[in-house]
mmCIF file of C-alpha atoms in Angstrom:
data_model
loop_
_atom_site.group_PDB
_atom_site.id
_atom_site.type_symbol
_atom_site.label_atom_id
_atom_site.label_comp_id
_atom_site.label_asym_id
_atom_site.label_seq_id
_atom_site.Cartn_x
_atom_site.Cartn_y
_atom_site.Cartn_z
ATOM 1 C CA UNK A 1 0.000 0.000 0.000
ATOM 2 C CA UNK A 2 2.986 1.988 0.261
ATOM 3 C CA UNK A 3 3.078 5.589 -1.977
ATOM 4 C CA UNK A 4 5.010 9.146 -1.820
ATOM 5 C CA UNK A 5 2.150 10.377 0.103
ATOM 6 C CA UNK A 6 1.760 7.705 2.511
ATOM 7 C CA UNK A 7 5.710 7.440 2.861
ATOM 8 C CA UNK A 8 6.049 10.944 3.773
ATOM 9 C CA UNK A 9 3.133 11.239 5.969
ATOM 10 C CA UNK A 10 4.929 8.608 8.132
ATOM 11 C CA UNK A 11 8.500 10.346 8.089
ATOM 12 C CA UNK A 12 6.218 13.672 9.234
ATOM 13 C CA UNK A 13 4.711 11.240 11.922
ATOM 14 C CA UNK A 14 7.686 10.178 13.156
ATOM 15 C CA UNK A 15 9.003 13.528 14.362
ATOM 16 C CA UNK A 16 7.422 14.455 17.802
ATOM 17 C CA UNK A 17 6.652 17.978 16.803
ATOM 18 C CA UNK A 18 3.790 18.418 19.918
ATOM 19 C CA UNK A 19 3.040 22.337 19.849
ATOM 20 C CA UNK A 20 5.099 24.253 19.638
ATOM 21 C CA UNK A 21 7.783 22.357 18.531
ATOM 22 C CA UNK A 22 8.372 21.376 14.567
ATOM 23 C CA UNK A 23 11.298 18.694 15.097
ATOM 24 C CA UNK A 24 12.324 18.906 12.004
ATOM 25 C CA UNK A 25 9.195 18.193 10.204
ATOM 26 C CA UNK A 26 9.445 21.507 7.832
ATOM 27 C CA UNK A 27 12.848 20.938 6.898
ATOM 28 C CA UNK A 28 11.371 17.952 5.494
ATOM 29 C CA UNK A 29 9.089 19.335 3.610
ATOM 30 C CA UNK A 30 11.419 22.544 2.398
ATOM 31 C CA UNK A 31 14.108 20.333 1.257
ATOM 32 C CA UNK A 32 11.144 18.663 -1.098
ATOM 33 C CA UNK A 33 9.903 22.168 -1.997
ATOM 34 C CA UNK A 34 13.594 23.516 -2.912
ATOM 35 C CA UNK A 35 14.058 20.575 -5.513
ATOM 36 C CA UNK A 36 10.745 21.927 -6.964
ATOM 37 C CA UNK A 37 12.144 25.017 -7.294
ATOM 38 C CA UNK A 38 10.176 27.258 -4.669
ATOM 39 C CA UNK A 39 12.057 29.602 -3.100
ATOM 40 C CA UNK A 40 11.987 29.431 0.518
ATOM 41 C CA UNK A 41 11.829 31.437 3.764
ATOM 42 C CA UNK A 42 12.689 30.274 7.139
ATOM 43 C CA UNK A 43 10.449 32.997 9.938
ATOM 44 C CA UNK A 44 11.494 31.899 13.407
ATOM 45 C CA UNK A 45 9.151 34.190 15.871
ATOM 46 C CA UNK A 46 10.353 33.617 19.611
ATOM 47 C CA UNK A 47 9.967 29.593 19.850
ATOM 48 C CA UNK A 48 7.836 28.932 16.773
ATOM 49 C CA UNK A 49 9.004 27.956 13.754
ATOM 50 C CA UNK A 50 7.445 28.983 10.234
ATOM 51 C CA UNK A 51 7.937 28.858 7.053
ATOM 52 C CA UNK A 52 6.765 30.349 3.436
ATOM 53 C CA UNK A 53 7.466 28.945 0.220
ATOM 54 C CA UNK A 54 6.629 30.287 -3.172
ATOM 55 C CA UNK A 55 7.109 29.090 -6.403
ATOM 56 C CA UNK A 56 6.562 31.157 -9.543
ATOM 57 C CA UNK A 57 7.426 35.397 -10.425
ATOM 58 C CA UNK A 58 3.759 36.527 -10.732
ATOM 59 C CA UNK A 59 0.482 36.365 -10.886
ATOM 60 C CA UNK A 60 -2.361 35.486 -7.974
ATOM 61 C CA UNK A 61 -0.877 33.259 -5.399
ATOM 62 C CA UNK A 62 -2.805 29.897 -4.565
ATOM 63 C CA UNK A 63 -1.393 29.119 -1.334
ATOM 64 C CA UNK A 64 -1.649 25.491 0.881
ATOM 65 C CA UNK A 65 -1.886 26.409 4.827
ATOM 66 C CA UNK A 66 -1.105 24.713 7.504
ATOM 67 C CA UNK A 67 0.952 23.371 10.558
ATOM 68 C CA UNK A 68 3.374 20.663 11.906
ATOM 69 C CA UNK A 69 2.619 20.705 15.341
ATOM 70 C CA UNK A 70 -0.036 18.287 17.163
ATOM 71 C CA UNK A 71 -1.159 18.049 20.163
ATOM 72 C CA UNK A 72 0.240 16.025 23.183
ATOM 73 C CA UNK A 73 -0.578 12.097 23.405
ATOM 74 C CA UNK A 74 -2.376 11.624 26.549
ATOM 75 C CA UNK A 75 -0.804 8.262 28.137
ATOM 76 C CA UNK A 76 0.797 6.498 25.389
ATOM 77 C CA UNK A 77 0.257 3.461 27.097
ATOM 78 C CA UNK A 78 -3.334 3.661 26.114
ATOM 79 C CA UNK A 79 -2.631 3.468 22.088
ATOM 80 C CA UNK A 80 -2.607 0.365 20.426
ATOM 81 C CA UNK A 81 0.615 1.156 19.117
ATOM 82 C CA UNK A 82 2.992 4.102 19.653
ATOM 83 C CA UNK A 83 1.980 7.104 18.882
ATOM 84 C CA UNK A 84 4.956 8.497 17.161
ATOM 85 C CA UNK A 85 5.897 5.613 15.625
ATOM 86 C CA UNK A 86 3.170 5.161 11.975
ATOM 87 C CA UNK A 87 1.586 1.847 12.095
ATOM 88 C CA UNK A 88 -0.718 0.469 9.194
ATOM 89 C CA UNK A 89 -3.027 -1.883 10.066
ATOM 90 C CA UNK A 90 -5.996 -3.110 8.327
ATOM 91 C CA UNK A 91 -5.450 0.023 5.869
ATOM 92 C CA UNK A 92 -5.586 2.642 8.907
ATOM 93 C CA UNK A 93 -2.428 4.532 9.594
ATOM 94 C CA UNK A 94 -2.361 5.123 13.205
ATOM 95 C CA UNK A 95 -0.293 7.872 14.783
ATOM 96 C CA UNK A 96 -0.562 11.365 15.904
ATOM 97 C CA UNK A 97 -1.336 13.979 13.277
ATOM 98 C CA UNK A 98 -2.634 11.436 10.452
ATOM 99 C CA UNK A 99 -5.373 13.730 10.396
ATOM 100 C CA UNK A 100 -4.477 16.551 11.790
ATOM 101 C CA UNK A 101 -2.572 17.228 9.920
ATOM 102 C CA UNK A 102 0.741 15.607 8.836
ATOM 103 C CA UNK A 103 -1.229 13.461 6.392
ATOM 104 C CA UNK A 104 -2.393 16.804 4.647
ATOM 105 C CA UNK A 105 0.850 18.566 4.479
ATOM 106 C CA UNK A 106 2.129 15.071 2.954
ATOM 107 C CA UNK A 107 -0.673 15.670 0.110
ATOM 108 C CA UNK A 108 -0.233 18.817 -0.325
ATOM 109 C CA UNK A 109 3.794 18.236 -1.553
ATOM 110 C CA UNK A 110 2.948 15.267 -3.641
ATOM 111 C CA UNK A 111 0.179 17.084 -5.485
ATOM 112 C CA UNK A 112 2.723 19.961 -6.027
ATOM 113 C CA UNK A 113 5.003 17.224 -6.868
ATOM 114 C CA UNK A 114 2.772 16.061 -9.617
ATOM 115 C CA UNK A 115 1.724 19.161 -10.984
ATOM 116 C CA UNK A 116 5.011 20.315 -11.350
ATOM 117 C CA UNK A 117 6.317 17.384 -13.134
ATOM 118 C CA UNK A 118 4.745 17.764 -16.548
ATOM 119 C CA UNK A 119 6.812 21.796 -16.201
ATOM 120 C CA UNK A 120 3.178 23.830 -16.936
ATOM 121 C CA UNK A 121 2.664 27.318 -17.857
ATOM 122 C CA UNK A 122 1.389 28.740 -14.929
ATOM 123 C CA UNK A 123 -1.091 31.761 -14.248
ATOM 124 C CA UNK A 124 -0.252 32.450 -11.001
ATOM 125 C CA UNK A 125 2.046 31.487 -8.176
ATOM 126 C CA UNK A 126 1.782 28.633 -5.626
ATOM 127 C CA UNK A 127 2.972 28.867 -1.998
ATOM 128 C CA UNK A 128 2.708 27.073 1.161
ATOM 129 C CA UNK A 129 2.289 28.955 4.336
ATOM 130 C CA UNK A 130 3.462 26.292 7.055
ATOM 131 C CA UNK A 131 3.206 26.899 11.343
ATOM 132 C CA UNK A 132 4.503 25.007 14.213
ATOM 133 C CA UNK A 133 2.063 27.195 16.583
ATOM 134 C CA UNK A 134 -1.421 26.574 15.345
ATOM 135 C CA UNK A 135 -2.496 23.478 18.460
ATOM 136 C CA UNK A 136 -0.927 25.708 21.102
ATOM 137 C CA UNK A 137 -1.551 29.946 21.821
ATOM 138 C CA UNK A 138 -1.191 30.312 18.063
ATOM 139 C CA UNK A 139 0.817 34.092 18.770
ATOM 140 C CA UNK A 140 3.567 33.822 16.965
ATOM 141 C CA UNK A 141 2.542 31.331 14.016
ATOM 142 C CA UNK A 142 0.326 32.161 10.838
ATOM 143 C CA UNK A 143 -0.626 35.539 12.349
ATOM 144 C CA UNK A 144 2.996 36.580 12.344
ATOM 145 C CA UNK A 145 3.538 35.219 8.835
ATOM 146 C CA UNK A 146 0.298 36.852 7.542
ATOM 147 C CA UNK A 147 1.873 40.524 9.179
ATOM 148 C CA UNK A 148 5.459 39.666 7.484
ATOM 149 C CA UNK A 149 3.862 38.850 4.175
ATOM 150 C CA UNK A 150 1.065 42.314 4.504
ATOM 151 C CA UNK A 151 4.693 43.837 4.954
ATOM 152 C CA UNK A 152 5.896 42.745 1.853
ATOM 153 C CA UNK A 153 2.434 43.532 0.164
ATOM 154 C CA UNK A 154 2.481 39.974 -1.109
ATOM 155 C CA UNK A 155 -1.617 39.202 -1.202
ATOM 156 C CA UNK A 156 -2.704 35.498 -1.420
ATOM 157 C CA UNK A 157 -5.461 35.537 -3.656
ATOM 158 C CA UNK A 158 -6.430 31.643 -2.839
ATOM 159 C CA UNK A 159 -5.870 29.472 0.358
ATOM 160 C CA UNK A 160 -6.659 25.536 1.070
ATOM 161 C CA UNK A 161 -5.752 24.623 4.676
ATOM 162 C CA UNK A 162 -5.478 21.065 5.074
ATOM 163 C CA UNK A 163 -7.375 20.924 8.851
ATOM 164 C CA UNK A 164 -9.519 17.642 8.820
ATOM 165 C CA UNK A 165 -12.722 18.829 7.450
ATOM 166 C CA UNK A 166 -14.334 15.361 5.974
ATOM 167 C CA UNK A 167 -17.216 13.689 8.325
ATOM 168 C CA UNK A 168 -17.153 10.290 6.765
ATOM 169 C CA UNK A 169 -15.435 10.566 3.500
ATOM 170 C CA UNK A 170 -12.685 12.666 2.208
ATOM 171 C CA UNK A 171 -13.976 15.718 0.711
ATOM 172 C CA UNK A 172 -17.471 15.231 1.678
ATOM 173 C CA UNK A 173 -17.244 18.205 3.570
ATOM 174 C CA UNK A 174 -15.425 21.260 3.446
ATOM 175 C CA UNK A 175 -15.213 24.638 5.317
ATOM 176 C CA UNK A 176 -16.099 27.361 3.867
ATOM 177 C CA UNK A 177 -16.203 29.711 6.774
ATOM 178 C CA UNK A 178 -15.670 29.435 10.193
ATOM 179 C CA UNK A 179 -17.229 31.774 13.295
ATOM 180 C CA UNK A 180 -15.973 34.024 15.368
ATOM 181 C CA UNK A 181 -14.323 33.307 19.055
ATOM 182 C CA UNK A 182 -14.757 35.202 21.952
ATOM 183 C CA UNK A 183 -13.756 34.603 24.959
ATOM 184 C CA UNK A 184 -13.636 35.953 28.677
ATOM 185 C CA UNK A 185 -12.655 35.768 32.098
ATOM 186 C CA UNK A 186 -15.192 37.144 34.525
ATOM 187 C CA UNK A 187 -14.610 38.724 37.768
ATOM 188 C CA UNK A 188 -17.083 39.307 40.260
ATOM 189 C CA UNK A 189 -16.795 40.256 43.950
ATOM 190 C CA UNK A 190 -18.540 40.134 47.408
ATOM 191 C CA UNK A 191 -17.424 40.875 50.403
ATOM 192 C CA UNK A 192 -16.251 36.991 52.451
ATOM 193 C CA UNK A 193 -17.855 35.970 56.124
ATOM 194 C CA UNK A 194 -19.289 33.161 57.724
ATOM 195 C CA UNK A 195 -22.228 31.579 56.647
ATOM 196 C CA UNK A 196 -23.486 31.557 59.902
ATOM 197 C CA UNK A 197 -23.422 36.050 59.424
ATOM 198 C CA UNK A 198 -24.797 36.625 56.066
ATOM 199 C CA UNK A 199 -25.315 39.876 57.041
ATOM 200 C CA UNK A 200 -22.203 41.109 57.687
ATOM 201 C CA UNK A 201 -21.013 39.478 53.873
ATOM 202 C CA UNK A 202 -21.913 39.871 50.171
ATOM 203 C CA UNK A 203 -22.236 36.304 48.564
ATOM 204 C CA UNK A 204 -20.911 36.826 44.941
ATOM 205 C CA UNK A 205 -22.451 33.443 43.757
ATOM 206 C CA UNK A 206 -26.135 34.679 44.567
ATOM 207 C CA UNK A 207 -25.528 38.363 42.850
ATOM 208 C CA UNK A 208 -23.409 36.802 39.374
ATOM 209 C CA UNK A 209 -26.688 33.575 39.233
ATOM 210 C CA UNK A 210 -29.742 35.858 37.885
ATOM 211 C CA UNK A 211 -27.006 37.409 35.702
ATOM 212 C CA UNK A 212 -26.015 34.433 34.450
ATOM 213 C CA UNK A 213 -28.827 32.818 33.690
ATOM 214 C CA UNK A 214 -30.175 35.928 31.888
ATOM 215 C CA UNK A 215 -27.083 35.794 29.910
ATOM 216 C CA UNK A 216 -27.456 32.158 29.241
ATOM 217 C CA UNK A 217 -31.385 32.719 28.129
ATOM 218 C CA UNK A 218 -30.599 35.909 25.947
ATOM 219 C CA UNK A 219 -30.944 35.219 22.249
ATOM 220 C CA UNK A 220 -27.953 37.240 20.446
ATOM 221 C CA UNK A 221 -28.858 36.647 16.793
ATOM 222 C CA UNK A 222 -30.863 34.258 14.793
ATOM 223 C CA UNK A 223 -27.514 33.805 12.231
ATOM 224 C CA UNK A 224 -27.607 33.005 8.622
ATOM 225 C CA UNK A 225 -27.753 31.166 5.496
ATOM 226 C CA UNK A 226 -24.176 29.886 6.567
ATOM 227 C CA UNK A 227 -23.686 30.237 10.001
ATOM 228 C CA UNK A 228 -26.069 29.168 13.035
ATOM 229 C CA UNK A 229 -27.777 31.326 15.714
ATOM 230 C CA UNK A 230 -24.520 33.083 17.838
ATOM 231 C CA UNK A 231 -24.077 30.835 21.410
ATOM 232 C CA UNK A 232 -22.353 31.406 24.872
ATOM 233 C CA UNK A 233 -21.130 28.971 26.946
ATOM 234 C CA UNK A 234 -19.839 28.938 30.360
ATOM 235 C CA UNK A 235 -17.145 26.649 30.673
ATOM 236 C CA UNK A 236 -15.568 27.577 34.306
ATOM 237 C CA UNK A 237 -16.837 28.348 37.409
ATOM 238 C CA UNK A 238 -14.787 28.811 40.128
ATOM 239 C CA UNK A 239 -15.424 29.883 43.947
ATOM 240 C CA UNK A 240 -14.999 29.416 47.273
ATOM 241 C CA UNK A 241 -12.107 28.169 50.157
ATOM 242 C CA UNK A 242 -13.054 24.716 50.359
ATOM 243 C CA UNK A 243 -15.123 25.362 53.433
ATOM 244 C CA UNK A 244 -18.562 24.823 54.345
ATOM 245 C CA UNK A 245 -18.887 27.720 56.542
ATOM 246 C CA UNK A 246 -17.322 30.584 54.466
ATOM 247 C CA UNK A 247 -18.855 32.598 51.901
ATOM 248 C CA UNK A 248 -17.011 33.709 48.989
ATOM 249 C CA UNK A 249 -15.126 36.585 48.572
ATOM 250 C CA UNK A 250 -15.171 36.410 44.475
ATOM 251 C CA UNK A 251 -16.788 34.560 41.952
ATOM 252 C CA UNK A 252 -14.332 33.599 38.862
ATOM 253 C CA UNK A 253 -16.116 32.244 35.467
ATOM 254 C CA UNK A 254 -14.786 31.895 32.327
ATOM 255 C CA UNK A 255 -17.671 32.117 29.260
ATOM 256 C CA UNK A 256 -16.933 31.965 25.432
ATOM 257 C CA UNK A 257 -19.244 33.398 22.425
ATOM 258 C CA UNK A 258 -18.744 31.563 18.696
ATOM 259 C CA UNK A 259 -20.509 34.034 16.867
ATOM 260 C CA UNK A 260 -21.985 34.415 13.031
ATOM 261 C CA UNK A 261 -21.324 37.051 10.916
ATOM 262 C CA UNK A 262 -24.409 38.240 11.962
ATOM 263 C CA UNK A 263 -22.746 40.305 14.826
ATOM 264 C CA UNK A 264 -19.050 41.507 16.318
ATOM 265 C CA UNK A 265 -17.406 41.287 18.888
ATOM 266 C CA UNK A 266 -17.647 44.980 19.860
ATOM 267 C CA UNK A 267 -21.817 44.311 20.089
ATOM 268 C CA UNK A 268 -21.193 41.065 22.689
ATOM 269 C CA UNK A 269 -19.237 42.483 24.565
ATOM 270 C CA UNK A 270 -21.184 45.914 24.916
ATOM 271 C CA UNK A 271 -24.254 43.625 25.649
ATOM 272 C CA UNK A 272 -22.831 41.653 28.226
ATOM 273 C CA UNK A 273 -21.578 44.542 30.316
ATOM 274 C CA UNK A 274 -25.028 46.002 29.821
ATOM 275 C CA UNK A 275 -26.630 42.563 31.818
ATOM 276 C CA UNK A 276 -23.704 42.341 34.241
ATOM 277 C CA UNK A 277 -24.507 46.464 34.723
ATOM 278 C CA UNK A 278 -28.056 46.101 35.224
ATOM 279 C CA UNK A 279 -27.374 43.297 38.036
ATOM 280 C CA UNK A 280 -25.423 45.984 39.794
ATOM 281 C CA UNK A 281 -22.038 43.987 40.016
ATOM 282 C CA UNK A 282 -19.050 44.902 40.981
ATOM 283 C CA UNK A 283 -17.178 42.843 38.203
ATOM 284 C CA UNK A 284 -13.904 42.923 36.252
ATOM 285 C CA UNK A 285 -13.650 41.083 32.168
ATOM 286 C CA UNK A 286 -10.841 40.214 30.359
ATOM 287 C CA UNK A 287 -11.673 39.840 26.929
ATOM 288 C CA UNK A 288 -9.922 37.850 24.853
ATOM 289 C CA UNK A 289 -10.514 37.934 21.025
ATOM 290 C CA UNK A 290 -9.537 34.236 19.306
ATOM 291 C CA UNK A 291 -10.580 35.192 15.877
ATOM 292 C CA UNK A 292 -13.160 37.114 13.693
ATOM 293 C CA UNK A 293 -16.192 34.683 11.796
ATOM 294 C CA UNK A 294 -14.885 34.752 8.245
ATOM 295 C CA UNK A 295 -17.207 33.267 4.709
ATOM 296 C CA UNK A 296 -15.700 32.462 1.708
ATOM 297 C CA UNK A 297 -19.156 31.767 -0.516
ATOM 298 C CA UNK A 298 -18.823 31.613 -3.651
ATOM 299 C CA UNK A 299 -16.030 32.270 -5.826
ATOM 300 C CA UNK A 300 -13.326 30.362 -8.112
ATOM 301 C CA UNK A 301 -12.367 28.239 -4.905
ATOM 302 C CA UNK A 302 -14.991 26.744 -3.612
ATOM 303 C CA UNK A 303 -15.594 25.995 -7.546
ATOM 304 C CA UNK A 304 -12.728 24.283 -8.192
ATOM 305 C CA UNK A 305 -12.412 22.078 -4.709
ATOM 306 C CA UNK A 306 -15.962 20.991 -5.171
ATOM 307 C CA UNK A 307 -15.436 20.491 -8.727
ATOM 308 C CA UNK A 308 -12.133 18.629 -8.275
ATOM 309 C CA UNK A 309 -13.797 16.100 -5.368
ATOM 310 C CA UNK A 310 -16.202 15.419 -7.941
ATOM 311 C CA UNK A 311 -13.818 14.371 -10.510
ATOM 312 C CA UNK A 312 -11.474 12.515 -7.760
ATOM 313 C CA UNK A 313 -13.851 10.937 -5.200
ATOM 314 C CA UNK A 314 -17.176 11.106 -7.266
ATOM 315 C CA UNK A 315 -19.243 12.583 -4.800
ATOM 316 C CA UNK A 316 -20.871 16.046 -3.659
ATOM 317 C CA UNK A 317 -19.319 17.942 -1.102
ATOM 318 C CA UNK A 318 -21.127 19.969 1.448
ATOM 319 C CA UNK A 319 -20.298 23.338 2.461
ATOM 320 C CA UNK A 320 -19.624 23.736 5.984
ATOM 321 C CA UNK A 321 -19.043 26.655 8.998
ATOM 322 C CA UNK A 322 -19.389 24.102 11.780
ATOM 323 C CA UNK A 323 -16.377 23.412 14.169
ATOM 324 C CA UNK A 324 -13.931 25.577 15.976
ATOM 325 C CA UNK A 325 -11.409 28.131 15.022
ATOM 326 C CA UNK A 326 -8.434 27.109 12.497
ATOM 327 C CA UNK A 327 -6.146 29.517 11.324
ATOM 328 C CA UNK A 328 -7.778 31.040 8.410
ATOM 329 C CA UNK A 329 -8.929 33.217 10.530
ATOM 330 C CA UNK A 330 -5.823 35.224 10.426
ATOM 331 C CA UNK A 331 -6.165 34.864 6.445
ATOM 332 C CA UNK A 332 -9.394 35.405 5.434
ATOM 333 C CA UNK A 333 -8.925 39.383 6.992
ATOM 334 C CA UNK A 334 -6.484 40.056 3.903
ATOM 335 C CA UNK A 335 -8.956 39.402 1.699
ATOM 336 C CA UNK A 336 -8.349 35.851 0.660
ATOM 337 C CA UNK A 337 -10.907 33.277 -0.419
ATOM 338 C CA UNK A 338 -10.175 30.686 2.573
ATOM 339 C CA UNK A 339 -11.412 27.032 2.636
ATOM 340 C CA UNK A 340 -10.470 24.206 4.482
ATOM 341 C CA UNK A 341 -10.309 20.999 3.502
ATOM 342 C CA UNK A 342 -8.498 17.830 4.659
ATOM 343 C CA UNK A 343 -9.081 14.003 5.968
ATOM 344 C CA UNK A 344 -11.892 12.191 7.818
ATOM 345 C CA UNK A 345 -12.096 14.313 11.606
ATOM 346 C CA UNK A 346 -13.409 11.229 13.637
ATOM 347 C CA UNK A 347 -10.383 10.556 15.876
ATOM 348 C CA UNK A 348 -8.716 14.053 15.463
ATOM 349 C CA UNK A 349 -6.796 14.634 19.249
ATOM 350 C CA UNK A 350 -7.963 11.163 20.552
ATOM 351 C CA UNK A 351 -6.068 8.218 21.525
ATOM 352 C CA UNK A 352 -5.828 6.198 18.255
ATOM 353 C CA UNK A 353 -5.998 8.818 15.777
ATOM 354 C CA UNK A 354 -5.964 7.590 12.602
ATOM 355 C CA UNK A 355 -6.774 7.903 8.634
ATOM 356 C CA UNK A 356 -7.659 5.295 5.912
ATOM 357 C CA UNK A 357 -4.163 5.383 4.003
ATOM 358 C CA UNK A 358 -6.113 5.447 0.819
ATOM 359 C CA UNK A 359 -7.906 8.329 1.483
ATOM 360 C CA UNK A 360 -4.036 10.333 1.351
ATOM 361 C CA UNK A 361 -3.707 9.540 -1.640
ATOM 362 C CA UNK A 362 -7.062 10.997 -2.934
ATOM 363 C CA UNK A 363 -6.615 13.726 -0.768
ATOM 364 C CA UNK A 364 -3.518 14.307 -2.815
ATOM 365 C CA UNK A 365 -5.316 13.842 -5.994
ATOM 366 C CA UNK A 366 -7.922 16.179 -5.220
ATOM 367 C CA UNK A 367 -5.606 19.049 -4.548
ATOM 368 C CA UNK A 368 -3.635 18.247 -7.233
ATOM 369 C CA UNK A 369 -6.995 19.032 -9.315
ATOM 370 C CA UNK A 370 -7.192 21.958 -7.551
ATOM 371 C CA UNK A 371 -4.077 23.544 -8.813
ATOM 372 C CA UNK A 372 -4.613 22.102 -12.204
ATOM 373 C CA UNK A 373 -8.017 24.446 -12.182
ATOM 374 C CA UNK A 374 -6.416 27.896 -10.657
ATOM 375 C CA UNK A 375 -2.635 27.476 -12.066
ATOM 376 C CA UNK A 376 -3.268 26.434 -15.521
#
């Protein structure tokens, strides 16, 4: 079953690149890109290491995005075999970052690889934008290469990031859009006693609860043709000594907003203060601002990947905005028509994760199509 694709997805595999460290897995891939004849730079910000390749002296730039590093293992002892070390069984490859998303950055090469082999006449330029900082804080990864290249006034016109958008089968889905993040750390306080003396105390629990819940209740948007109704989650509560007898003297909670396009951030977070106001709180936020919701609808992108997944896996793709943040967000702002599309998701950051080793190599076919659609 072996192939270039699968071959390099298990020398990627292999190096234990867990955010933010690349362990040589973009050498790897540079020295590939360099015999292609893409001209490479190396951007090291603090402890993360980038890289951006371009091949070609004009014209729109098609670039593949996306990143070497993966997420920790949990106890290894747990997987059925280790994790760094690729093991095909039964036609899975099992290891971490099959999916997400050393198995992509292999396909993306090879397609390159084949494209570039019958020496076309291209209309634009193709590049790869690569991170080892997009599992971890993600400050000094593709946002810092997307500043460098804004710099330079190099615009990418086109970008396919190889996150693990499929459900079932590759290229069955793919993102077109992804919403917004918001995120923040809530401060409330009271005034602590003894339980026994409620009087002489201010319970922050009891004053931050009707807020709450009229937060929780409060319907922020009804979204769009793309995106679904705006939500906020709580996701930490924290309060309290330990004790039985003492009341609080603050009330710490940590809430998060993945909004549509149908609002900004500037509107949540007005609105929130406005229901923390009216409860009369004495509160503190820290705001934190993951990314803006981005679309990419329609356009010679999204015709082309759907096109080529027809021609390669013979099926209809879906569009998509569901999931989490990836790092088109730090793209899409520039202008650039942004999709995402990689392998199946199912056991993306579990124990086990794996792909079908097939599906690499259609993966790799697929973008190959891609490029033969915008480049030629």
């Amino acid at each position: 079953m072996s192939s270039p694709t699968l071959e390099l997805t298990c020398d990627l595999i292999r190096r234990q690149s867990v955010t933010p460290d690349d362990e040589g897995c973009q050498l790897l891939m540079t020295k590939r890109l360099s015999a292609l004849g893409f001209k490479i730079h190396h951007l090291r910000f603090e402890d993360v290491d980038n890289f951006w390749a371009i091949y070609g002296d004009s014209g729109p730039i098609f670039a593949f995005a996306g990143h070497t590093d993966v997420v920790p293992t949990g106890d290894s002892e747990q997987w059925s075999s280790p994790p760094f070390e690729p093991t095909l069984k039964d036609g899975m490859l099992y290891g971490r970052g099959t999916a997400d998303m050393k198995g992509s950055l292999a396909a993306m090469i090879t397609a390159c690889e084949n494209f570039l082999a019958d020496k076309p006449i291209l209309s634009g330029r193709i590049a790869f934008l690569i991170t080892s900082d997009e599992e971890g804080i993600a400050k000094n990864g593709t946002v810092k290469v997307v500043e460098w290249l804004e710099q330079r006034e190099e615009k990418i016109k086109w970008c396919l990031v190889g996150e693990p958008s499929s459900s079932k089968s590759v290229g069955d889905v793919i993102k077109n859009g992804r919403r917004g993040s918001l995120g923040c750390e809530l401060t409330v306080k009271g005034i602590q006693g003894h339980v026994a003396y409620p009087q002489l105390a201010e319970n922050p629990i009891h004053k931050v609860a009707p807020a709450l819940a009229e937060l929780t209740s409060e319907r922020w948007d009804e979204g769009n043709a793309f995106f679904p109704a705006t939500s906020f989650q709580i996701s930490n509560f924290n309060c309290g000594t330990g004790a039985t007898n003492v009341i609080p003297g603050e009330a710490h909670i940590v809430f998060n907003f993945r909004f549509s396009t149908e609002n900004t951030a500037e509107d949540l977070m007005r609105r929130t203060e406005e229901i923390l106001n009216k409860h009369h709180l004495d509160y503190t936020t820290k705001w934190h601002l993951s990314g803006q919701p981005f679309l990419t609808s329609a356009g010679e992108l999204v015709e082309a990947a759907v096109k080529a997944i027809k021609n390669v896996a013979k099926r209809d793709t879906q569009l998509s905005t569901a999931g989490g943040t990836s790092d088109g967000r730090f793209i899409a702002p520039t202008g650039a028509q942004v999709l995402e599309l990689g392998p199946v998701n199912a056991t993306i950051h579990q124990i086990d994760e794996c792909v079908k080793a097939q599906d690499l190599d259609t993966l790799s076919d697929i973008y190959h199509q891609i490029l033969l659609k915008l480049m030629r």
